[in-house]
GROMACS .gro file of C-alpha atoms in nm:
model
  313
    1MET     CA    1   0.000   0.000   0.000
    2LEU     CA    2   0.282   0.239   0.083
    3GLY     CA    3   0.432   0.184  -0.260
    4SER     CA    4   0.097   0.252  -0.428
    5VAL     CA    5   0.043   0.576  -0.241
    6LEU     CA    6   0.391   0.711  -0.298
    7ALA     CA    7   0.402   0.602  -0.660
    8GLY     CA    8   0.117   0.847  -0.702
    9CYS     CA    9   0.306   1.126  -0.530
   10GLY     CA   10   0.513   1.222  -0.830
   11ALA     CA   11   0.578   1.134  -1.191
   12THR     CA   12   0.800   0.889  -1.370
   13ALA     CA   13   1.156   0.848  -1.254
   14ASP     CA   14   1.304   1.006  -1.565
   15SER     CA   15   1.116   1.335  -1.526
   16SER     CA   16   1.349   1.633  -1.517
   17THR     CA   17   1.319   1.989  -1.394
   18GLU     CA   18   1.429   2.249  -1.645
   19GLY     CA   19   1.685   2.495  -1.509
   20GLU     CA   20   1.741   2.307  -1.184
   21ALA     CA   21   2.059   2.144  -1.064
   22LYS     CA   22   2.090   1.769  -1.082
   23ALA     CA   23   2.077   1.586  -0.751
   24GLY     CA   24   2.392   1.672  -0.567
   25GLY     CA   25   2.471   1.967  -0.793
   26THR     CA   26   2.484   2.336  -0.713
   27LYS     CA   27   2.207   2.570  -0.817
   28THR     CA   28   2.345   2.889  -0.971
   29GLU     CA   29   2.034   3.065  -1.101
   30VAL     CA   30   1.776   3.216  -0.871
   31THR     CA   31   1.409   3.156  -0.950
   32ASP     CA   32   1.240   3.439  -1.139
   33VAL     CA   33   0.980   3.610  -0.920
   34THR     CA   34   0.795   3.759  -1.217
   35VAL     CA   35   0.431   3.648  -1.234
   36GLU     CA   36   0.248   3.666  -1.565
   37PRO     CA   37  -0.117   3.780  -1.554
   38ILE     CA   38  -0.375   3.502  -1.531
   39LYS     CA   39  -0.672   3.531  -1.767
   40GLU     CA   40  -1.009   3.385  -1.680
   41THR     CA   41  -1.130   3.112  -1.915
   42GLN     CA   42  -1.380   2.827  -1.937
   43GLN     CA   43  -1.153   2.599  -2.136
   44LEU     CA   44  -0.780   2.525  -2.117
   45THR     CA   45  -0.523   2.258  -2.187
   46ASP     CA   46  -0.280   2.196  -1.901
   47ALA     CA   47   0.093   2.129  -1.929
   48ARG     CA   48   0.036   1.752  -1.962
   49GLY     CA   49  -0.206   1.799  -2.252
   50VAL     CA   50  -0.527   1.743  -2.056
   51THR     CA   51  -0.811   1.966  -2.181
   52VAL     CA   52  -1.065   2.092  -1.929
   53SER     CA   53  -1.383   2.250  -2.064
   54LEU     CA   54  -1.658   2.391  -1.841
   55GLU     CA   55  -1.983   2.570  -1.918
   56GLN     CA   56  -1.938   2.810  -1.627
   57ARG     CA   57  -1.718   2.876  -1.325
   58PRO     CA   58  -1.705   2.563  -1.110
   59GLU     CA   59  -1.859   2.619  -0.769
   60ARG     CA   60  -1.882   2.264  -0.637
   61ILE     CA   61  -1.538   2.102  -0.648
   62VAL     CA   62  -1.448   1.759  -0.507
   63CYS     CA   63  -1.082   1.698  -0.422
   64LEU     CA   64  -0.940   1.346  -0.446
   65VAL     CA   65  -0.581   1.462  -0.406
   66ALA     CA   66  -0.433   1.704  -0.150
   67LEU     CA   67  -0.289   1.921  -0.428
   68CYS     CA   68  -0.648   2.019  -0.506
   69ASP     CA   69  -0.713   2.117  -0.142
   70ASP     CA   70  -0.391   2.318  -0.144
   71ILE     CA   71  -0.482   2.507  -0.462
   72LEU     CA   72  -0.838   2.580  -0.351
   73THR     CA   73  -0.716   2.713  -0.014
   74GLU     CA   74  -0.475   2.945  -0.192
   75LEU     CA   75  -0.767   3.075  -0.401
   76GLY     CA   76  -1.003   3.115  -0.105
   77ILE     CA   77  -1.229   2.826  -0.208
   78VAL     CA   78  -1.350   2.537   0.011
   79PRO     CA   79  -1.415   2.204  -0.163
   80VAL     CA   80  -1.755   2.041  -0.113
   81ALA     CA   81  -1.575   1.716  -0.028
   82THR     CA   82  -1.223   1.577  -0.001
   83ASN     CA   83  -1.037   1.259   0.092
   84SER     CA   84  -0.725   1.416   0.245
   85GLN     CA   85  -0.646   1.550   0.591
   86LEU     CA   86  -0.457   1.854   0.465
   87LEU     CA   87  -0.739   2.102   0.531
   88ALA     CA   88  -0.718   2.031   0.906
   89HIS     CA   89  -0.366   2.177   0.917
   90PRO     CA   90  -0.363   2.513   1.101
   91ASP     CA   91  -0.217   2.690   0.797
   92PHE     CA   92  -0.510   2.570   0.585
   93LEU     CA   93  -0.866   2.566   0.725
   94GLY     CA   94  -0.776   2.438   1.069
   95ALA     CA   95  -0.930   2.141   1.249
   96GLU     CA   96  -1.271   2.292   1.331
   97LYS     CA   97  -1.349   2.436   0.987
   98ALA     CA   98  -1.213   2.124   0.816
   99LYS     CA   99  -1.476   1.915   0.996
  100ARG     CA  100  -1.742   2.091   0.789
  101VAL     CA  101  -1.600   1.947   0.467
  102ASP     CA  102  -1.736   1.602   0.387
  103ILE     CA  103  -1.490   1.314   0.351
  104ILE     CA  104  -1.520   1.085   0.049
  105PRO     CA  105  -1.518   0.724   0.175
  106GLY     CA  106  -1.285   0.469   0.023
  107GLY     CA  107  -0.961   0.647   0.101
  108PHE     CA  108  -0.705   0.789  -0.139
  109ILE     CA  109  -0.660   0.471  -0.342
  110ALA     CA  110  -1.027   0.383  -0.403
  111PRO     CA  111  -1.266   0.675  -0.344
  112GLU     CA  112  -1.630   0.575  -0.392
  113VAL     CA  113  -1.782   0.704  -0.715
  114GLU     CA  114  -2.135   0.716  -0.571
  115ALA     CA  115  -2.014   0.932  -0.284
  116ILE     CA  116  -1.833   1.167  -0.522
  117LEU     CA  117  -2.139   1.213  -0.741
  118SER     CA  118  -2.370   1.260  -0.441
  119HIS     CA  119  -2.214   1.605  -0.400
  120LYS     CA  120  -2.322   1.703  -0.754
  121PRO     CA  121  -1.976   1.839  -0.836
  122ASP     CA  122  -1.903   2.073  -1.125
  123LEU     CA  123  -1.543   1.955  -1.117
  124VAL     CA  124  -1.357   1.659  -0.967
  125ILE     CA  125  -0.978   1.680  -0.934
  126GLY     CA  126  -0.770   1.370  -0.877
  127LEU     CA  127  -0.425   1.224  -0.940
  128GLU     CA  128  -0.385   1.081  -1.289
  129ASP     CA  129  -0.204   0.756  -1.212
  130THR     CA  130  -0.424   0.682  -0.910
  131HIS     CA  131  -0.769   0.809  -1.005
  132GLY     CA  132  -0.757   0.795  -1.384
  133LYS     CA  133  -0.951   0.469  -1.365
  134LEU     CA  134  -1.250   0.664  -1.228
  135ALA     CA  135  -1.287   0.870  -1.545
  136PRO     CA  136  -1.532   0.634  -1.724
  137ALA     CA  137  -1.761   0.620  -1.420
  138LEU     CA  138  -1.765   1.000  -1.386
  139LYS     CA  139  -1.803   1.075  -1.756
  140GLY     CA  140  -2.129   1.248  -1.840
  141ALA     CA  141  -2.204   1.330  -1.477
  142THR     CA  142  -1.924   1.575  -1.405
  143THR     CA  143  -1.586   1.697  -1.533
  144PHE     CA  144  -1.288   1.497  -1.411
  145TRP     CA  145  -0.943   1.658  -1.416
  146PRO     CA  146  -0.647   1.423  -1.362
  147MET     CA  147  -0.339   1.609  -1.239
  148GLN     CA  148   0.015   1.471  -1.211
  149PRO     CA  149   0.278   1.713  -1.074
  150ALA     CA  150   0.645   1.615  -1.104
  151LYS     CA  151   0.809   1.943  -1.005
  152TRP     CA  152   0.718   2.274  -0.844
  153GLN     CA  153   0.662   2.438  -1.183
  154ASP     CA  154   0.381   2.187  -1.243
  155SER     CA  155   0.221   2.282  -0.913
  156VAL     CA  156   0.235   2.650  -1.005
  157GLY     CA  157   0.089   2.569  -1.346
  158TYR     CA  158  -0.205   2.386  -1.191
  159LEU     CA  159  -0.261   2.676  -0.949
  160ARG     CA  160  -0.277   2.917  -1.243
  161ASP     CA  161  -0.512   2.688  -1.437
  162VAL     CA  162  -0.758   2.648  -1.150
  163ALA     CA  163  -0.744   3.023  -1.086
  164ALA     CA  164  -0.832   3.084  -1.452
  165LEU     CA  165  -1.128   2.844  -1.445
  166THR     CA  166  -1.268   2.974  -1.115
  167GLY     CA  167  -1.215   3.343  -1.186
  168ARG     CA  168  -0.981   3.375  -0.886
  169THR     CA  169  -0.707   3.528  -1.099
  170ALA     CA  170  -0.587   3.789  -0.848
  171GLN     CA  171  -0.565   3.527  -0.573
  172GLY     CA  172  -0.373   3.294  -0.803
  173GLU     CA  173  -0.122   3.561  -0.898
  174LYS     CA  174  -0.074   3.655  -0.533
  175ALA     CA  175  -0.012   3.294  -0.427
  176GLU     CA  176   0.233   3.232  -0.710
  177ARG     CA  177   0.424   3.551  -0.634
  178ALA     CA  178   0.449   3.467  -0.264
  179PHE     CA  179   0.586   3.121  -0.338
  180ARG     CA  180   0.835   3.237  -0.601
  181THR     CA  181   0.961   3.509  -0.369
  182LYS     CA  182   1.009   3.262  -0.083
  183LEU     CA  183   1.187   3.012  -0.308
  184ALA     CA  184   1.420   3.277  -0.450
  185GLU     CA  185   1.514   3.390  -0.100
  186ALA     CA  186   1.586   3.031   0.004
  187GLU     CA  187   1.806   2.984  -0.302
  188ARG     CA  188   2.009   3.294  -0.219
  189ASN     CA  189   2.082   3.142   0.121
  190ARG     CA  190   2.155   2.789   0.002
  191SER     CA  191   2.316   2.570   0.269
  192ASP     CA  192   2.630   2.363   0.211
  193ARG     CA  193   2.501   2.092   0.446
  194THR     CA  194   2.390   1.752   0.314
  195ALA     CA  195   2.018   1.686   0.352
  196LEU     CA  196   1.796   1.380   0.313
  197ILE     CA  197   1.420   1.318   0.311
  198ILE     CA  198   1.298   0.967   0.391
  199TYR     CA  199   0.944   0.833   0.412
  200GLY     CA  200   0.775   0.518   0.530
  201SER     CA  201   0.591   0.345   0.810
  202ASP     CA  202   0.855   0.094   0.922
  203GLU     CA  203   1.211  -0.016   0.852
  204ASN     CA  204   1.123  -0.049   0.482
  205PHE     CA  205   1.169   0.322   0.421
  206GLY     CA  206   1.214   0.510   0.095
  207VAL     CA  207   1.424   0.809  -0.011
  208ALA     CA  208   1.247   1.104  -0.172
  209THR     CA  209   1.421   1.196  -0.496
  210PRO     CA  210   1.393   1.480  -0.751
  211GLY     CA  211   1.180   1.386  -1.048
  212THR     CA  212   0.958   1.154  -0.847
  213ASP     CA  213   0.883   1.380  -0.550
  214VAL     CA  214   0.790   1.749  -0.579
  215VAL     CA  215   0.940   1.846  -0.242
  216ALA     CA  216   1.264   1.657  -0.310
  217GLY     CA  217   1.289   1.850  -0.636
  218LEU     CA  218   1.328   2.170  -0.434
  219PHE     CA  219   1.613   2.042  -0.219
  220PRO     CA  220   1.907   2.076  -0.461
  221LYS     CA  221   1.819   2.447  -0.449
  222LEU     CA  222   1.841   2.450  -0.069
  223ALA     CA  223   2.131   2.219   0.020
  224GLU     CA  224   2.351   1.934  -0.097
  225TYR     CA  225   2.109   1.661  -0.200
  226PRO     CA  226   2.298   1.368  -0.360
  227TRP     CA  227   1.999   1.137  -0.409
  228LYS     CA  228   1.878   1.017  -0.749
  229SER     CA  229   1.578   0.805  -0.836
  230ARG     CA  230   1.633   0.431  -0.873
  231GLY     CA  231   1.288   0.369  -1.011
  232VAL     CA  232   0.982   0.233  -0.836
  233GLU     CA  233   1.159  -0.075  -0.705
  234GLY     CA  234   1.488   0.080  -0.596
  235SER     CA  235   1.582   0.260  -0.278
  236TYR     CA  236   1.879   0.330  -0.053
  237SER     CA  237   2.014   0.129   0.238
  238LEU     CA  238   2.119   0.273   0.573
  239GLU     CA  239   2.475   0.180   0.481
  240GLU     CA  240   2.459   0.404   0.173
  241ILE     CA  241   2.301   0.686   0.369
  242LEU     CA  242   2.568   0.657   0.635
  243ALA     CA  243   2.838   0.684   0.367
  244GLN     CA  244   2.699   1.017   0.245
  245GLY     CA  245   2.742   1.188   0.581
  246VAL     CA  246   2.391   1.331   0.609
  247ASP     CA  247   2.386   1.647   0.822
  248VAL     CA  248   2.012   1.714   0.834
  249LEU     CA  249   1.745   1.446   0.807
  250PHE     CA  250   1.374   1.501   0.740
  251VAL     CA  251   1.140   1.210   0.816
  252GLU     CA  252   0.788   1.164   0.679
  253THR     CA  253   0.602   0.901   0.879
  254MET     CA  254   0.330   0.750   0.662
  255SER     CA  255   0.041   0.592   0.852
  256PHE     CA  256  -0.254   0.390   0.728
  257GLY     CA  257  -0.529   0.395   0.987
  258GLU     CA  258  -0.430   0.471   1.343
  259PRO     CA  259  -0.072   0.604   1.391
  260ASP     CA  260   0.158   0.344   1.545
  261GLY     CA  261   0.472   0.544   1.613
  262LYS     CA  262   0.723   0.760   1.433
  263LEU     CA  263   0.943   0.622   1.158
  264SER     CA  264   1.255   0.770   1.319
  265GLU     CA  265   1.180   0.582   1.641
  266LYS     CA  266   1.145   0.252   1.456
  267LEU     CA  267   1.467   0.305   1.262
  268ALA     CA  268   1.646   0.381   1.590
  269GLU     CA  269   1.638   0.007   1.657
  270ASN     CA  270   1.899  -0.036   1.382
  271PRO     CA  271   2.250   0.032   1.519
  272LEU     CA  272   2.354   0.202   1.192
  273TRP     CA  273   2.088   0.469   1.241
  274GLY     CA  274   2.264   0.617   1.541
  275LYS     CA  275   2.588   0.658   1.343
  276ILE     CA  276   2.439   0.898   1.088
  277PRO     CA  277   2.575   1.248   1.167
  278ALA     CA  278   2.226   1.402   1.166
  279VAL     CA  279   2.115   1.149   1.428
  280GLU     CA  280   2.428   1.192   1.639
  281ASN     CA  281   2.382   1.571   1.637
  282GLY     CA  282   2.008   1.573   1.700
  283ASP     CA  283   1.926   1.709   1.353
  284VAL     CA  284   1.644   1.466   1.272
  285HIS     CA  285   1.315   1.640   1.196
  286GLU     CA  286   0.987   1.449   1.191
  287VAL     CA  287   0.769   1.650   0.951
  288ASP     CA  288   0.398   1.652   0.868
  289SER     CA  289   0.352   1.404   0.584
  290GLU     CA  290   0.022   1.567   0.485
  291VAL     CA  291   0.219   1.880   0.394
  292TRP     CA  292   0.554   1.734   0.290
  293ALA     CA  293   0.446   1.420   0.104
  294LYS     CA  294   0.093   1.492  -0.011
  295GLY     CA  295   0.029   1.868  -0.037
  296ARG     CA  296   0.250   1.953  -0.336
  297GLY     CA  297   0.082   2.291  -0.392
  298THR     CA  298   0.228   2.636  -0.337
  299ARG     CA  299   0.100   2.667   0.019
  300SER     CA  300   0.241   2.330   0.124
  301LEU     CA  301   0.569   2.394  -0.056
  302GLY     CA  302   0.595   2.733   0.113
  303LEU     CA  303   0.561   2.563   0.453
  304VAL     CA  304   0.826   2.310   0.350
  305LEU     CA  305   1.062   2.592   0.258
  306ASP     CA  306   1.008   2.760   0.596
  307GLU     CA  307   1.083   2.441   0.788
  308ALA     CA  308   1.370   2.325   0.568
  309VAL     CA  309   1.552   2.659   0.562
  310ALA     CA  310   1.527   2.688   0.941
  311ALA     CA  311   1.664   2.335   0.989
  312LEU     CA  312   1.945   2.378   0.738
  313ARG     CA  313   2.093   2.693   0.893
   0.00000   0.00000   0.00000
């Protein structure tokens, strides 16, 4: 299950980010903070070639992926239903307001079509490689938009597209500008420390890598990040991590059902874990997986930048 969820968190392993350093390289160019005007429209084709055509501004939107919740929050819109926990975060709606948003049963992997359609949505946004199979069942009843971000530029593109369709153009431009400004500032203060992001629920952890994880794609801009994708089946051992001399470690504990402990605590049972410099020096940071692993929008990525920059100083 963990593999299925995280396979849907990014794109294919050979995706690349134009203008960014390769894993382990040094970023020399600072992100442009210029924001082009967003024009309202009822039809557009996104960066992956998906065409979305609506008869009017969508007012009832169902989110099947946290990126959707992130984008809508940035635009000042509340979805009629969701299947993520991101909205409960204090920098989104907060726990109390999030309770007012209905949850689609079936979880992230298999949301129930009947429940989705019961909300009479104008637009349903999901993740292409996870929810694409729902398209035939939703066809004719609503508009389904499969998204698939591989890098932060994709997330910004989706923000701009949703802003154009909903008429929230000013809000979209503001959110994009805020994120670009924060990213550029982080790049100017790039750390020379070696960082690592790992995820998992037990000793079978994974390493987040650029091209397959949107957050990991930011890290070569922030620090030394010598981790490259090994495909869906490949990962890194603790021995390899130890050899890289990791200075700062970020840990995303993934839970299915009730939480049963932090990943860092489980890995502490392995004697090699304690020899990693970040562990020896107390520079292990358990982070919110809803934001770091699932959010992928400009608000989530902005929070990641805040936490990462502070930890990497």
